[in-house]
Each structure stands twice: as structure tokens, then as C-alpha cells.
């Protein structure tokens, strides 16, 4: 299978919400092609969505280095750092994302409502 076919396969895993599976397929692709921004971004997203936050941080930092004008990459790195309880480190990336016109991701409002037992 070619690298492109493997990338397409990983994309299908990601779209099926099998983020860990997508990351397993993407990691060797990124290792072989570390300058491929599309592969690095999808790997970072897969790590983030599968709660593999340390590799997500490393991958998203690489993406910011590869594409410093990518506001989404700054936002994703900020969210990752916040999920790792490092809001002070996240703040500069969040500010850069805002300056680039990236709005914060919608936060799902979570509330617990007691069942109506009457």
C-alpha cells in the first residue's frame, strides 16, 4: 500500500471516530514524512480526540513550527495544554489564534438534570 493510500485509510478511521486507530496509521506516515503538514495535523487531531495529550502536544507543537500562520494549530495546541492543566502555557497560543481570527471552539454545556419521577 502506498503512503497516500495509508493516509486515505487513516482519514477513514478518523472520520469513523476511531481516533486511536487513525493515530496508529498516521504515526509511521509522519515519521517518514515529518514535513507533511496535512499528515501532522490529522495526527495531532487524532491524538487530541483520543485523549493522548502528551503526543498531541508534541505533534501540535510540530505543526505550529511547520505552519506558524495556522491559527487553528495555535488554538488546538492551546486546548491541549489546557486539558493538561497548563493554562498559563496555553495563553500565548490562544492569543495568537484570536489574532489570526480563530474563534474558540464551541464548548458543550454539560448539566445534570434530575429525572421527573412524578
XYZ file of C-alpha atoms in Angstrom:
118
model
C 0.000 0.000 0.000
C 1.328 3.453 -0.875
C 1.763 6.227 1.655
C -1.136 8.104 0.088
C -3.379 5.045 0.389
C -2.362 4.661 4.036
C -3.182 8.345 4.621
C -6.597 7.873 2.997
C -7.178 4.814 5.178
C -6.231 6.801 8.289
C -8.636 9.536 7.208
C -11.432 6.967 7.018
C -10.593 5.777 10.538
C -10.660 9.387 11.750
C -13.995 10.087 10.051
C -15.392 6.920 11.664
C -14.291 8.393 15.008
C -11.697 5.664 15.541
C -9.142 8.268 16.573
C -6.724 5.839 18.204
C -6.771 3.683 15.064
C -6.160 6.736 12.898
C -3.221 7.740 15.099
C -1.687 4.253 14.787
C -1.838 4.535 10.997
C -0.637 8.130 10.865
C 2.343 7.902 13.237
C 4.548 5.966 10.776
C 3.496 8.266 7.926
C 4.534 11.345 9.925
C 7.766 9.637 10.978
C 8.565 9.032 7.306
C 7.310 12.454 6.117
C 7.739 14.849 9.074
C 7.224 17.930 6.899
C 3.822 16.850 5.582
C 1.510 19.358 7.260
C -1.698 17.502 6.380
C -0.451 14.293 7.986
C 0.928 16.108 11.033
C -2.352 17.986 11.519
C -4.506 14.875 11.216
C -2.212 13.015 13.617
C -2.451 15.863 16.137
C -6.239 15.851 15.842
C -6.361 12.071 16.246
C -4.184 12.201 19.361
C -6.281 15.051 20.805
C -9.598 13.312 20.194
C -8.322 10.032 21.634
C -7.094 11.888 24.753
C -3.445 11.057 24.062
C -2.495 14.504 25.228
C 1.286 14.209 25.501
C 1.706 13.061 21.891
C -0.995 15.553 20.846
C 1.035 18.371 22.388
C 4.252 17.220 20.699
C 2.536 16.841 17.336
C 0.703 20.162 17.530
C 3.918 21.942 18.528
C 5.498 20.450 15.402
C 2.535 21.689 13.351
C 2.943 25.223 14.758
C 6.621 25.092 13.787
C 5.796 23.854 10.282
C 2.993 26.346 9.742
C 3.252 29.301 12.166
C 0.431 31.148 10.374
C -2.044 28.322 11.017
C -4.383 29.818 13.597
C -6.182 26.522 14.048
C -2.888 24.870 15.085
C -2.374 27.522 17.770
C -5.944 27.020 19.027
C -5.569 23.234 19.098
C -2.279 23.478 20.980
C -3.874 25.875 23.481
C -6.764 23.466 24.058
C -4.344 20.584 24.507
C -2.280 22.494 27.061
C -5.457 23.483 28.904
C -6.566 19.851 29.013
C -3.146 19.071 30.510
C -3.840 21.675 33.248
C -1.299 24.168 31.888
C -3.424 27.257 31.148
C -0.518 29.683 31.561
C 1.368 27.932 28.759
C -1.810 27.856 26.647
C -2.496 31.602 26.894
C 0.038 32.834 24.296
C -1.163 30.261 21.756
C -4.781 31.207 22.451
C -3.945 34.908 21.931
C -2.188 34.180 18.639
C -5.155 32.122 17.456
C -7.515 35.032 18.275
C -5.215 37.473 16.463
C -5.401 35.185 13.423
C -9.196 35.230 13.567
C -9.766 31.771 15.016
C -12.680 31.719 17.412
C -12.736 29.359 20.384
C -14.352 26.011 19.752
C -17.901 25.736 20.949
C -17.894 24.289 24.430
C -20.639 21.805 25.087
C -22.665 22.885 28.064
C -22.951 19.996 30.451
C -25.585 19.974 33.115
C -27.171 17.306 35.216
C -30.918 17.335 35.472
C -32.834 15.148 37.854
C -35.367 12.876 36.201
C -39.007 13.817 36.602
C -40.230 10.994 38.795
C -43.782 12.299 39.314
